[in-house]
PDB file of C-alpha atoms in Angstrom:
ATOM      1  CA  MET A 921       0.025  -0.101  -0.112  1.00 48.00           C
ATOM      2  CA  LYS A 922       1.356   3.367  -1.118  1.00 58.00           C
ATOM      3  CA  GLU A 923       2.295   5.741   1.946  1.00 57.00           C
ATOM      4  CA  GLU A 924       0.107   8.489   0.885  1.00 60.00           C
ATOM      5  CA  HIS A 925      -2.694   6.179   1.103  1.00 65.00           C
ATOM      6  CA  ILE A 926      -1.520   4.981   4.321  1.00 68.00           C
ATOM      7  CA  GLY A 927      -1.468   8.736   5.687  1.00 67.00           C
ATOM      8  CA  LEU A 928      -4.817   9.183   4.691  1.00 73.00           C
ATOM      9  CA  MET A 929      -6.183   6.233   6.171  1.00 81.00           C
ATOM     10  CA  ALA A 930      -4.537   7.436   9.473  1.00 79.00           C
ATOM     11  CA  TYR A 931      -6.042  10.995   9.200  1.00 80.00           C
ATOM     12  CA  GLU A 932      -9.454   9.371   8.479  1.00 82.00           C
ATOM     13  CA  ALA A 933      -9.214   7.224  11.632  1.00 86.00           C
ATOM     14  CA  ILE A 934      -7.635   9.580  14.049  1.00 87.00           C
ATOM     15  CA  SER A 935     -10.345  12.056  13.065  1.00 87.00           C
ATOM     16  CA  LEU A 936     -13.362   9.809  13.391  1.00 88.00           C
ATOM     17  CA  VAL A 937     -12.178   8.429  16.508  1.00 89.00           C
ATOM     18  CA  THR A 938     -11.883  12.308  18.036  1.00 90.00           C
ATOM     19  CA  VAL A 939     -15.537  12.552  16.775  1.00 90.00           C
ATOM     20  CA  ALA A 940     -16.380   9.344  18.687  1.00 89.00           C
ATOM     21  CA  LEU A 941     -14.660  10.329  21.785  1.00 88.00           C
ATOM     22  CA  SER A 942     -16.048  13.735  21.994  1.00 89.00           C
ATOM     23  CA  SER A 943     -19.525  12.251  21.424  1.00 87.00           C
ATOM     24  CA  VAL A 944     -19.057  10.086  24.193  1.00 86.00           C
ATOM     25  CA  PHE A 945     -17.670  12.750  26.669  1.00 87.00           C
ATOM     26  CA  SER A 946     -20.492  14.993  25.829  1.00 85.00           C
ATOM     27  CA  VAL A 947     -23.136  12.688  26.843  1.00 81.00           C
ATOM     28  CA  ALA A 948     -21.230  12.003  30.086  1.00 80.00           C
ATOM     29  CA  MET A 949     -21.059  16.078  30.513  1.00 78.00           C
ATOM     30  CA  GLY A 950     -24.697  15.850  29.794  1.00 75.00           C
ATOM     31  CA  PHE A 951     -25.161  12.903  32.448  1.00 69.00           C
ATOM     32  CA  VAL A 952     -23.308  14.878  35.137  1.00 66.00           C
ATOM     33  CA  GLY A 953     -24.450  18.484  34.274  1.00 60.00           C
ATOM     34  CA  GLY A 954     -27.902  18.069  32.681  1.00 57.00           C
ATOM     35  CA  SER A 955     -29.253  19.018  29.386  1.00 56.00           C
ATOM     36  CA  ASN A 956     -27.344  22.344  28.083  1.00 57.00           C
ATOM     37  CA  ARG A 957     -30.039  23.140  25.487  1.00 57.00           C
ATOM     38  CA  GLY A 958     -31.153  26.193  27.662  1.00 52.00           C
ATOM     39  CA  PRO A 959     -32.598  29.748  26.640  1.00 49.00           C
ATOM     40  CA  MET A 960     -30.865  32.096  24.202  1.00 51.00           C
ATOM     41  CA  VAL A 961     -29.227  34.851  26.067  1.00 52.00           C
ATOM     42  CA  GLY A 962     -29.255  38.360  25.027  1.00 56.00           C
ATOM     43  CA  ARG A 963     -28.339  39.668  21.782  1.00 62.00           C
ATOM     44  CA  SER A 964     -25.785  42.315  22.927  1.00 65.00           C
ATOM     45  CA  TYR A 965     -24.006  40.128  25.447  1.00 63.00           C
ATOM     46  CA  THR A 966     -23.881  37.387  22.890  1.00 66.00           C
ATOM     47  CA  LEU A 967     -22.359  39.931  20.206  1.00 71.00           C
ATOM     48  CA  SER A 968     -19.693  41.222  22.633  1.00 74.00           C
ATOM     49  CA  VAL A 969     -18.870  37.795  23.803  1.00 73.00           C
ATOM     50  CA  THR A 970     -18.633  36.663  20.208  1.00 73.00           C
ATOM     51  CA  LEU A 971     -16.490  39.690  19.024  1.00 79.00           C
ATOM     52  CA  LEU A 972     -14.189  39.188  22.087  1.00 80.00           C
ATOM     53  CA  ILE A 973     -13.748  35.423  21.437  1.00 78.00           C
ATOM     54  CA  SER A 974     -13.222  36.082  17.955  1.00 78.00           C
ATOM     55  CA  LEU A 975     -10.154  38.268  18.451  1.00 83.00           C
ATOM     56  CA  LEU A 976      -8.791  36.038  21.256  1.00 81.00           C
ATOM     57  CA  ALA A 977      -8.724  33.490  18.673  1.00 80.00           C
ATOM     58  CA  VAL A 978      -6.950  35.743  16.092  1.00 80.00           C
ATOM     59  CA  LEU A 979      -4.378  36.806  18.639  1.00 84.00           C
ATOM     60  CA  GLY A 980      -3.785  33.097  19.639  1.00 81.00           C
ATOM     61  CA  VAL A 981      -3.571  32.142  15.997  1.00 78.00           C
ATOM     62  CA  PHE A 982      -0.807  34.514  15.304  1.00 81.00           C
ATOM     63  CA  ILE A 983       1.168  33.817  18.586  1.00 82.00           C
ATOM     64  CA  PHE A 984       1.115  30.359  17.905  1.00 80.00           C
ATOM     65  CA  HIS A 985       2.041  30.351  14.225  1.00 77.00           C
ATOM     66  CA  ASN A 986       4.892  32.920  15.297  1.00 79.00           C
ATOM     67  CA  LEU A 987       6.376  30.615  17.904  1.00 80.00           C
ATOM     68  CA  LEU A 988       6.299  27.780  15.368  1.00 77.00           C
ATOM     69  CA  LEU A 989       8.068  29.901  12.713  1.00 74.00           C
ATOM     70  CA  LYS A 990      10.482  30.414  15.125  1.00 78.00           C
ATOM     71  CA  GLY A 991      10.997  26.709  16.384  1.00 74.00           C
ATOM     72  CA  ASP A 992      10.508  27.521  20.068  1.00 75.00           C
ATOM     73  CA  ASP A 993       9.395  24.170  21.263  1.00 80.00           C
ATOM     74  CA  VAL A 994       9.978  24.882  24.933  1.00 83.00           C
ATOM     75  CA  THR A 995       7.118  27.635  24.832  1.00 85.00           C
ATOM     76  CA  LEU A 996       4.958  25.712  22.646  1.00 83.00           C
ATOM     77  CA  ARG A 997       5.166  22.568  25.007  1.00 86.00           C
ATOM     78  CA  PHE A 998       4.695  24.640  27.935  1.00 87.00           C
ATOM     79  CA  ILE A 999       1.355  25.881  26.486  1.00 87.00           C
ATOM     80  CA  VAL A1000       0.426  22.458  25.799  1.00 86.00           C
ATOM     81  CA  ALA A1001       1.054  21.497  29.333  1.00 88.00           C
ATOM     82  CA  LEU A1002      -0.844  24.740  30.550  1.00 88.00           C
ATOM     83  CA  VAL A1003      -4.006  23.501  28.502  1.00 86.00           C
ATOM     84  CA  PHE A1004      -3.969  19.900  29.273  1.00 87.00           C
ATOM     85  CA  THR A1005      -2.997  19.867  32.762  1.00 88.00           C
ATOM     86  CA  PRO A1006      -6.668  20.816  33.949  1.00 87.00           C
ATOM     87  CA  VAL A1007      -8.178  18.923  31.136  1.00 88.00           C
ATOM     88  CA  ALA A1008      -6.799  15.695  32.074  1.00 88.00           C
ATOM     89  CA  SER A1009      -8.202  16.503  35.770  1.00 88.00           C
ATOM     90  CA  LEU A1010     -11.359  17.351  34.386  1.00 84.00           C
ATOM     91  CA  SER A1011     -11.685  14.084  32.288  1.00 86.00           C
ATOM     92  CA  VAL A1012     -11.374  11.940  35.412  1.00 86.00           C
ATOM     93  CA  ILE A1013     -13.974  13.812  37.432  1.00 84.00           C
ATOM     94  CA  VAL A1014     -16.656  14.153  34.734  1.00 82.00           C
ATOM     95  CA  LEU A1015     -16.254  10.290  33.517  1.00 81.00           C
ATOM     96  CA  GLY A1016     -15.714   9.187  37.075  1.00 81.00           C
ATOM     97  CA  ILE A1017     -19.003  11.183  38.267  1.00 78.00           C
ATOM     98  CA  ALA A1018     -20.901   9.882  35.389  1.00 76.00           C
ATOM     99  CA  ILE A1019     -19.852   6.312  36.109  1.00 76.00           C
ATOM    100  CA  LEU A1020     -20.716   6.744  39.821  1.00 75.00           C
ATOM    101  CA  GLY A1021     -24.132   7.956  38.641  1.00 71.00           C
ATOM    102  CA  ALA A1022     -25.027   5.068  36.570  1.00 69.00           C
ATOM    103  CA  LEU A1023     -24.041   2.927  39.511  1.00 69.00           C
ATOM    104  CA  TYR A1024     -25.277   4.209  42.347  1.00 69.00           C
ATOM    105  CA  LYS A1025     -28.071   6.639  41.535  1.00 59.00           C
ATOM    106  CA  ARG A1026     -30.767   4.874  42.902  1.00 55.00           C
ATOM    107  CA  TYR A1027     -29.109   2.808  45.761  1.00 52.00           C
ATOM    108  CA  ALA A1028     -26.251   4.992  47.307  1.00 54.00           C
ATOM    109  CA  SER A1029     -26.452   7.777  49.910  1.00 57.00           C
ATOM    110  CA  ILE A1030     -24.175  10.525  49.907  1.00 56.00           C
ATOM    111  CA  ASP A1031     -22.235   9.062  52.461  1.00 60.00           C
ATOM    112  CA  GLN A1032     -21.469   5.994  50.616  1.00 64.00           C
ATOM    113  CA  LEU A1033     -20.008   8.086  47.804  1.00 67.00           C
ATOM    114  CA  SER A1034     -17.624   9.990  49.809  1.00 72.00           C
ATOM    115  CA  LEU A1035     -14.779   7.467  49.231  1.00 75.00           C
ATOM    116  CA  PRO A1036     -15.126   6.960  45.619  1.00 76.00           C
ATOM    117  CA  LEU A1037     -15.318  10.748  45.325  1.00 77.00           C
ATOM    118  CA  CYS A1038     -12.259  11.052  47.327  1.00 83.00           C
ATOM    119  CA  ILE A1039     -10.652   8.487  44.993  1.00 83.00           C
ATOM    120  CA  ILE A1040     -11.803  10.395  41.821  1.00 83.00           C
ATOM    121  CA  THR A1041     -10.625  13.557  43.075  1.00 83.00           C
ATOM    122  CA  LEU A1042      -7.232  12.239  43.845  1.00 87.00           C
ATOM    123  CA  ALA A1043      -6.927  10.449  40.798  1.00 87.00           C
ATOM    124  CA  ALA A1044      -7.624  13.685  39.219  1.00 88.00           C
ATOM    125  CA  ILE A1045      -4.672  15.443  40.796  1.00 88.00           C
ATOM    126  CA  TYR A1046      -2.146  12.964  40.106  1.00 87.00           C
ATOM    127  CA  LEU A1047      -3.350  12.743  36.578  1.00 88.00           C
ATOM    128  CA  GLY A1048      -3.150  16.334  36.058  1.00 87.00           C
ATOM    129  CA  ILE A1049       0.429  16.668  37.699  1.00 89.00           C
ATOM    130  CA  PHE A1050       1.872  13.421  35.535  1.00 88.00           C
ATOM    131  CA  THR A1051       0.300  15.091  32.110  1.00 87.00           C
ATOM    132  CA  SER A1052       2.206  18.241  32.797  1.00 88.00           C
ATOM    133  CA  ILE A1053       5.357  16.492  33.552  1.00 88.00           C
ATOM    134  CA  PHE A1054       5.289  14.239  30.860  1.00 87.00           C
ATOM    135  CA  ILE A1055       4.710  17.126  28.515  1.00 86.00           C
ATOM    136  CA  LEU A1056       7.035  19.418  29.329  1.00 84.00           C
ATOM    137  CA  ALA A1057       9.902  16.952  29.619  1.00 84.00           C
ATOM    138  CA  ASP A1058       9.058  15.399  26.408  1.00 83.00           C
ATOM    139  CA  MET A1059       9.098  12.001  28.012  1.00 84.00           C
ATOM    140  CA  LEU A1060       6.050  10.411  26.015  1.00 83.00           C
ATOM    141  CA  PRO A1061       7.118   8.262  22.849  1.00 85.00           C
ATOM    142  CA  ASP A1062       5.367   9.291  19.570  1.00 83.00           C
ATOM    143  CA  ASN A1063       2.753   6.576  19.769  1.00 86.00           C
ATOM    144  CA  ALA A1064       1.697   7.367  23.516  1.00 87.00           C
ATOM    145  CA  LYS A1065       1.918  11.065  22.724  1.00 88.00           C
ATOM    146  CA  ASN A1066      -0.663  10.890  19.987  1.00 87.00           C
ATOM    147  CA  ALA A1067      -3.016   8.740  22.133  1.00 89.00           C
ATOM    148  CA  VAL A1068      -2.855  11.607  24.801  1.00 89.00           C
ATOM    149  CA  TYR A1069      -3.111  14.308  22.369  1.00 90.00           C
ATOM    150  CA  VAL A1070      -6.320  12.551  20.508  1.00 91.00           C
ATOM    151  CA  PHE A1071      -7.905  11.719  24.001  1.00 91.00           C
ATOM    152  CA  TYR A1072      -7.059  15.021  25.832  1.00 91.00           C
ATOM    153  CA  GLY A1073      -8.024  17.168  22.408  1.00 90.00           C
ATOM    154  CA  SER A1074     -11.325  15.402  22.350  1.00 91.00           C
ATOM    155  CA  ILE A1075     -12.316  15.947  25.701  1.00 91.00           C
ATOM    156  CA  LEU A1076     -11.238  19.986  25.648  1.00 89.00           C
ATOM    157  CA  GLY A1077     -12.947  20.127  22.218  1.00 90.00           C
ATOM    158  CA  SER A1078     -15.958  18.785  23.582  1.00 90.00           C
ATOM    159  CA  VAL A1079     -15.970  21.035  27.181  1.00 88.00           C
ATOM    160  CA  LEU A1080     -15.966  23.954  24.739  1.00 88.00           C
ATOM    161  CA  GLY A1081     -18.805  22.766  22.497  1.00 88.00           C
ATOM    162  CA  TYR A1082     -20.702  22.154  25.432  1.00 88.00           C
ATOM    163  CA  ALA A1083     -20.131  25.361  27.181  1.00 85.00           C
ATOM    164  CA  MET A1084     -20.495  27.945  24.418  1.00 86.00           C
ATOM    165  CA  PRO A1085     -23.998  28.878  22.625  1.00 86.00           C
ATOM    166  CA  THR A1086     -24.274  28.291  19.048  1.00 88.00           C
ATOM    167  CA  THR A1087     -23.770  31.504  17.592  1.00 87.00           C
ATOM    168  CA  ILE A1088     -20.242  31.860  19.648  1.00 87.00           C
ATOM    169  CA  THR A1089     -19.409  28.246  18.582  1.00 90.00           C
ATOM    170  CA  ALA A1090     -20.152  29.016  14.702  1.00 91.00           C
ATOM    171  CA  SER A1091     -18.487  32.329  14.932  1.00 89.00           C
ATOM    172  CA  LEU A1092     -15.276  30.880  16.733  1.00 89.00           C
ATOM    173  CA  LEU A1093     -15.191  28.209  13.743  1.00 91.00           C
ATOM    174  CA  LEU A1094     -15.501  30.699  11.022  1.00 91.00           C
ATOM    175  CA  THR A1095     -12.870  32.696  12.607  1.00 90.00           C
ATOM    176  CA  LEU A1096     -10.400  30.234  13.154  1.00 88.00           C
ATOM    177  CA  GLY A1097     -11.339  28.510   9.530  1.00 88.00           C
ATOM    178  CA  ALA A1098     -10.712  31.818   7.879  1.00 88.00           C
ATOM    179  CA  CYS A1099      -7.337  32.208   9.640  1.00 84.00           C
ATOM    180  CA  ASP A1100      -6.158  28.703   8.657  1.00 83.00           C
ATOM    181  CA  VAL A1101      -7.115  29.467   5.069  1.00 82.00           C
ATOM    182  CA  LEU A1102      -5.385  32.684   5.139  1.00 81.00           C
ATOM    183  CA  ILE A1103      -2.088  31.428   6.660  1.00 75.00           C
ATOM    184  CA  LEU A1104      -1.906  28.117   4.534  1.00 71.00           C
ATOM    185  CA  TRP A1105      -3.161  29.826   1.233  1.00 72.00           C
ATOM    186  CA  LEU A1106      -1.649  32.993   1.123  1.00 70.00           C
ATOM    187  CA  PRO A1107       1.799  32.625  -0.776  1.00 68.00           C
ATOM    188  CA  GLN A1108       3.752  34.617   1.579  1.00 66.00           C
ATOM    189  CA  TYR A1109       2.491  32.511   4.558  1.00 69.00           C
ATOM    190  CA  LYS A1110       2.342  29.001   2.827  1.00 67.00           C
ATOM    191  CA  GLY A1111       6.152  29.448   2.127  1.00 70.00           C
ATOM    192  CA  ARG A1112       7.110  30.082   5.262  1.00 70.00           C
ATOM    193  CA  MET A1113       4.795  27.171   6.909  1.00 70.00           C
ATOM    194  CA  LEU A1114       6.289  24.764   4.399  1.00 68.00           C
ATOM    195  CA  SER A1115       9.802  25.672   5.504  1.00 72.00           C
ATOM    196  CA  ALA A1116       8.824  25.588   9.231  1.00 68.00           C
ATOM    197  CA  LEU A1117       7.633  22.007   8.373  1.00 67.00           C
ATOM    198  CA  ARG A1118      10.883  20.870   7.012  1.00 69.00           C
ATOM    199  CA  ASP A1119      13.104  22.466   9.249  1.00 68.00           C
ATOM    200  CA  ASN A1120      11.400  22.216  12.734  1.00 69.00           C
ATOM    201  CA  LYS A1121      10.328  18.567  12.718  1.00 70.00           C
ATOM    202  CA  ARG A1122      10.751  18.493  16.552  1.00 72.00           C
ATOM    203  CA  THR A1123       8.877  21.374  17.177  1.00 73.00           C
ATOM    204  CA  ILE A1124       6.108  20.089  14.762  1.00 76.00           C
ATOM    205  CA  ARG A1125       5.724  16.959  16.742  1.00 76.00           C
ATOM    206  CA  HIS A1126       4.965  18.988  19.863  1.00 76.00           C
ATOM    207  CA  VAL A1127       1.827  20.529  18.590  1.00 80.00           C
ATOM    208  CA  SER A1128       0.709  17.771  16.146  1.00 83.00           C
ATOM    209  CA  ILE A1129      -0.425  14.067  16.030  1.00 86.00           C
ATOM    210  CA  SER A1130       2.682  13.218  14.237  1.00 80.00           C
ATOM    211  CA  THR A1131       3.112   9.621  12.231  1.00 75.00           C
ATOM    212  CA  ASN A1132       5.520   8.447   9.839  1.00 72.00           C
ATOM    213  CA  TYR A1133       2.852   9.439   6.908  1.00 73.00           C
ATOM    214  CA  ILE A1134       0.976  12.680   7.941  1.00 78.00           C
ATOM    215  CA  ASP A1135       0.748  15.251  10.588  1.00 80.00           C
ATOM    216  CA  ILE A1136      -2.407  16.632  12.058  1.00 85.00           C
ATOM    217  CA  GLY A1137      -2.578  19.816  13.965  1.00 84.00           C
ATOM    218  CA  LEU A1138      -3.564  19.614  17.461  1.00 86.00           C
ATOM    219  CA  GLY A1139      -5.992  22.714  16.967  1.00 86.00           C
ATOM    220  CA  ASP A1140      -7.547  20.805  13.886  1.00 90.00           C
ATOM    221  CA  ILE A1141      -8.308  17.669  16.618  1.00 91.00           C
ATOM    222  CA  VAL A1142      -9.738  20.163  19.065  1.00 91.00           C
ATOM    223  CA  LEU A1143     -12.130  21.810  16.568  1.00 92.00           C
ATOM    224  CA  TYR A1144     -13.341  18.589  15.301  1.00 94.00           C
ATOM    225  CA  ALA A1145     -14.077  17.625  18.530  1.00 93.00           C
ATOM    226  CA  MET A1146     -15.738  20.829  19.447  1.00 93.00           C
ATOM    227  CA  ILE A1147     -18.026  20.544  16.515  1.00 94.00           C
ATOM    228  CA  SER A1148     -19.543  17.009  17.297  1.00 94.00           C
ATOM    229  CA  GLY A1149     -19.415  17.872  21.123  1.00 91.00           C
ATOM    230  CA  HIS A1150     -21.511  21.228  20.324  1.00 92.00           C
ATOM    231  CA  ALA A1151     -23.690  19.019  18.164  1.00 92.00           C
ATOM    232  CA  ILE A1152     -24.378  16.558  20.605  1.00 91.00           C
ATOM    233  CA  SER A1153     -24.941  18.484  23.810  1.00 88.00           C
ATOM    234  CA  ARG A1154     -26.674  21.769  22.356  1.00 87.00           C
ATOM    235  CA  LEU A1155     -28.669  20.811  19.239  1.00 88.00           C
ATOM    236  CA  THR A1156     -31.794  18.370  18.468  1.00 88.00           C
ATOM    237  CA  VAL A1157     -31.244  14.923  17.335  1.00 89.00           C
ATOM    238  CA  TRP A1158     -31.580  15.691  13.896  1.00 91.00           C
ATOM    239  CA  GLY A1159     -29.402  18.988  14.292  1.00 90.00           C
ATOM    240  CA  SER A1160     -26.895  16.997  15.756  1.00 92.00           C
ATOM    241  CA  ALA A1161     -27.013  14.144  13.110  1.00 93.00           C
ATOM    242  CA  THR A1162     -26.821  17.167  10.220  1.00 94.00           C
ATOM    243  CA  VAL A1163     -23.554  18.762  11.865  1.00 94.00           C
ATOM    244  CA  ILE A1164     -21.945  15.593  12.359  1.00 94.00           C
ATOM    245  CA  VAL A1165     -22.508  14.192   8.664  1.00 95.00           C
ATOM    246  CA  VAL A1166     -21.087  17.647   7.426  1.00 95.00           C
ATOM    247  CA  LEU A1167     -18.282  17.315   9.340  1.00 94.00           C
ATOM    248  CA  ILE A1168     -17.595  13.708   8.265  1.00 94.00           C
ATOM    249  CA  VAL A1169     -18.213  14.844   4.749  1.00 94.00           C
ATOM    250  CA  GLY A1170     -15.564  17.543   5.135  1.00 93.00           C
ATOM    251  CA  LEU A1171     -13.172  15.152   6.576  1.00 92.00           C
ATOM    252  CA  LEU A1172     -13.404  12.786   3.454  1.00 90.00           C
ATOM    253  CA  VAL A1173     -12.721  16.308   1.224  1.00 90.00           C
ATOM    254  CA  ASN A1174      -9.990  16.937   3.018  1.00 88.00           C
ATOM    255  CA  ALA A1175      -8.767  13.042   2.542  1.00 85.00           C
ATOM    256  CA  TYR A1176      -9.169  13.947  -1.097  1.00 85.00           C
ATOM    257  CA  VAL A1177      -7.448  17.076  -1.232  1.00 84.00           C
ATOM    258  CA  LEU A1178      -4.602  15.973   0.379  1.00 80.00           C
ATOM    259  CA  MET A1179      -3.903  13.500  -2.288  1.00 78.00           C
ATOM    260  CA  LYS A1180      -3.126  16.088  -4.556  1.00 77.00           C
ATOM    261  CA  ARG A1181      -1.568  18.739  -2.228  1.00 74.00           C
ATOM    262  CA  GLU A1182       1.215  18.558   0.257  1.00 68.00           C
ATOM    263  CA  MET A1183      -0.371  20.846   2.787  1.00 73.00           C
ATOM    264  CA  ILE A1184      -4.070  21.961   3.212  1.00 77.00           C
ATOM    265  CA  PRO A1185      -6.033  23.997   5.842  1.00 77.00           C
ATOM    266  CA  GLY A1186      -7.642  21.230   7.773  1.00 80.00           C
ATOM    267  CA  LEU A1187     -10.606  23.430   9.035  1.00 85.00           C
ATOM    268  CA  MET A1188     -11.684  24.831   5.467  1.00 85.00           C
ATOM    269  CA  PHE A1189     -14.059  21.875   4.335  1.00 89.00           C
ATOM    270  CA  THR A1190     -14.715  21.078   8.149  1.00 91.00           C
ATOM    271  CA  ALA A1191     -15.239  23.892  10.548  1.00 91.00           C
ATOM    272  CA  ILE A1192     -16.703  26.509   7.881  1.00 92.00           C
ATOM    273  CA  PRO A1193     -19.313  24.125   6.544  1.00 93.00           C
ATOM    274  CA  SER A1194     -20.166  22.992  10.060  1.00 94.00           C
ATOM    275  CA  ALA A1195     -20.568  26.544  11.554  1.00 94.00           C
ATOM    276  CA  LEU A1196     -22.807  27.347   8.292  1.00 94.00           C
ATOM    277  CA  SER A1197     -25.111  24.641   9.093  1.00 95.00           C
ATOM    278  CA  MET A1198     -25.316  25.440  12.656  1.00 93.00           C
ATOM    279  CA  LEU A1199     -26.449  28.763  11.958  1.00 92.00           C
ATOM    280  CA  ILE A1200     -28.643  27.624   9.461  1.00 93.00           C
ATOM    281  CA  LEU A1201     -30.252  25.173  11.724  1.00 90.00           C
ATOM    282  CA  LEU A1202     -30.374  27.994  14.530  1.00 86.00           C
ATOM    283  CA  ALA A1203     -32.524  30.371  12.087  1.00 85.00           C
ATOM    284  CA  ILE A1204     -34.945  27.643  11.333  1.00 82.00           C
ATOM    285  CA  PRO A1205     -38.083  27.706  13.671  1.00 67.00           C
TER     286      PRO A1205
END
């Protein structure tokens, strides 16, 4: 089998696993925190928050890509550890409470749950500490790092999708999608990114899911998870199905385009169509 075909299969497999993990974690968060399909907030509040988040997203993309172009792997590792440490702890807490709720909801009193809750808390603390150590010290082999990044990226994305209203989520996806397209398609940026990919292999592997055949940006994984997580936790059944189908079709289009190009903006055919589908569903009575 040709290497490019193996790379495309790896891309599809990792992306679909991300969607599945995000969906499962969103269901667990719904079990713990209840339904998140609440009433819409005021328009002025939504607009101000949307603008703020969009500006922060653009600033974050600018800073991240400058660090990437400079090959500053220490700072990038610190940022990844800073983000994933609380995610590691949160994953243990949410999944642990969801399992406890399923097992003991009808039969146990709060006193009977005190020991399991203490164990969950300690496990969350230890996992957060060791996650930060392993990432900062670069102690994880590539396969383990890839698995950790896919798992934590899926959880982070599902948390963001669960927390943000549809309007804000769609605006963030459109903003980041536009930045992704501009950075990787404008000649002056694309050339610098291709040079960085060739010259800073060590740096790239700290912020991507890296295999022998393909590199998938960590941000892409988080946003794929955010799309599916938001669809599961915020939309109706038919709305969730529609957005997830749009996302999967976008992933297939990405794989097709990758057959012809060395590098593509991973959000153009996934985040942007998914965001537009969310806004269309929001506008339908």
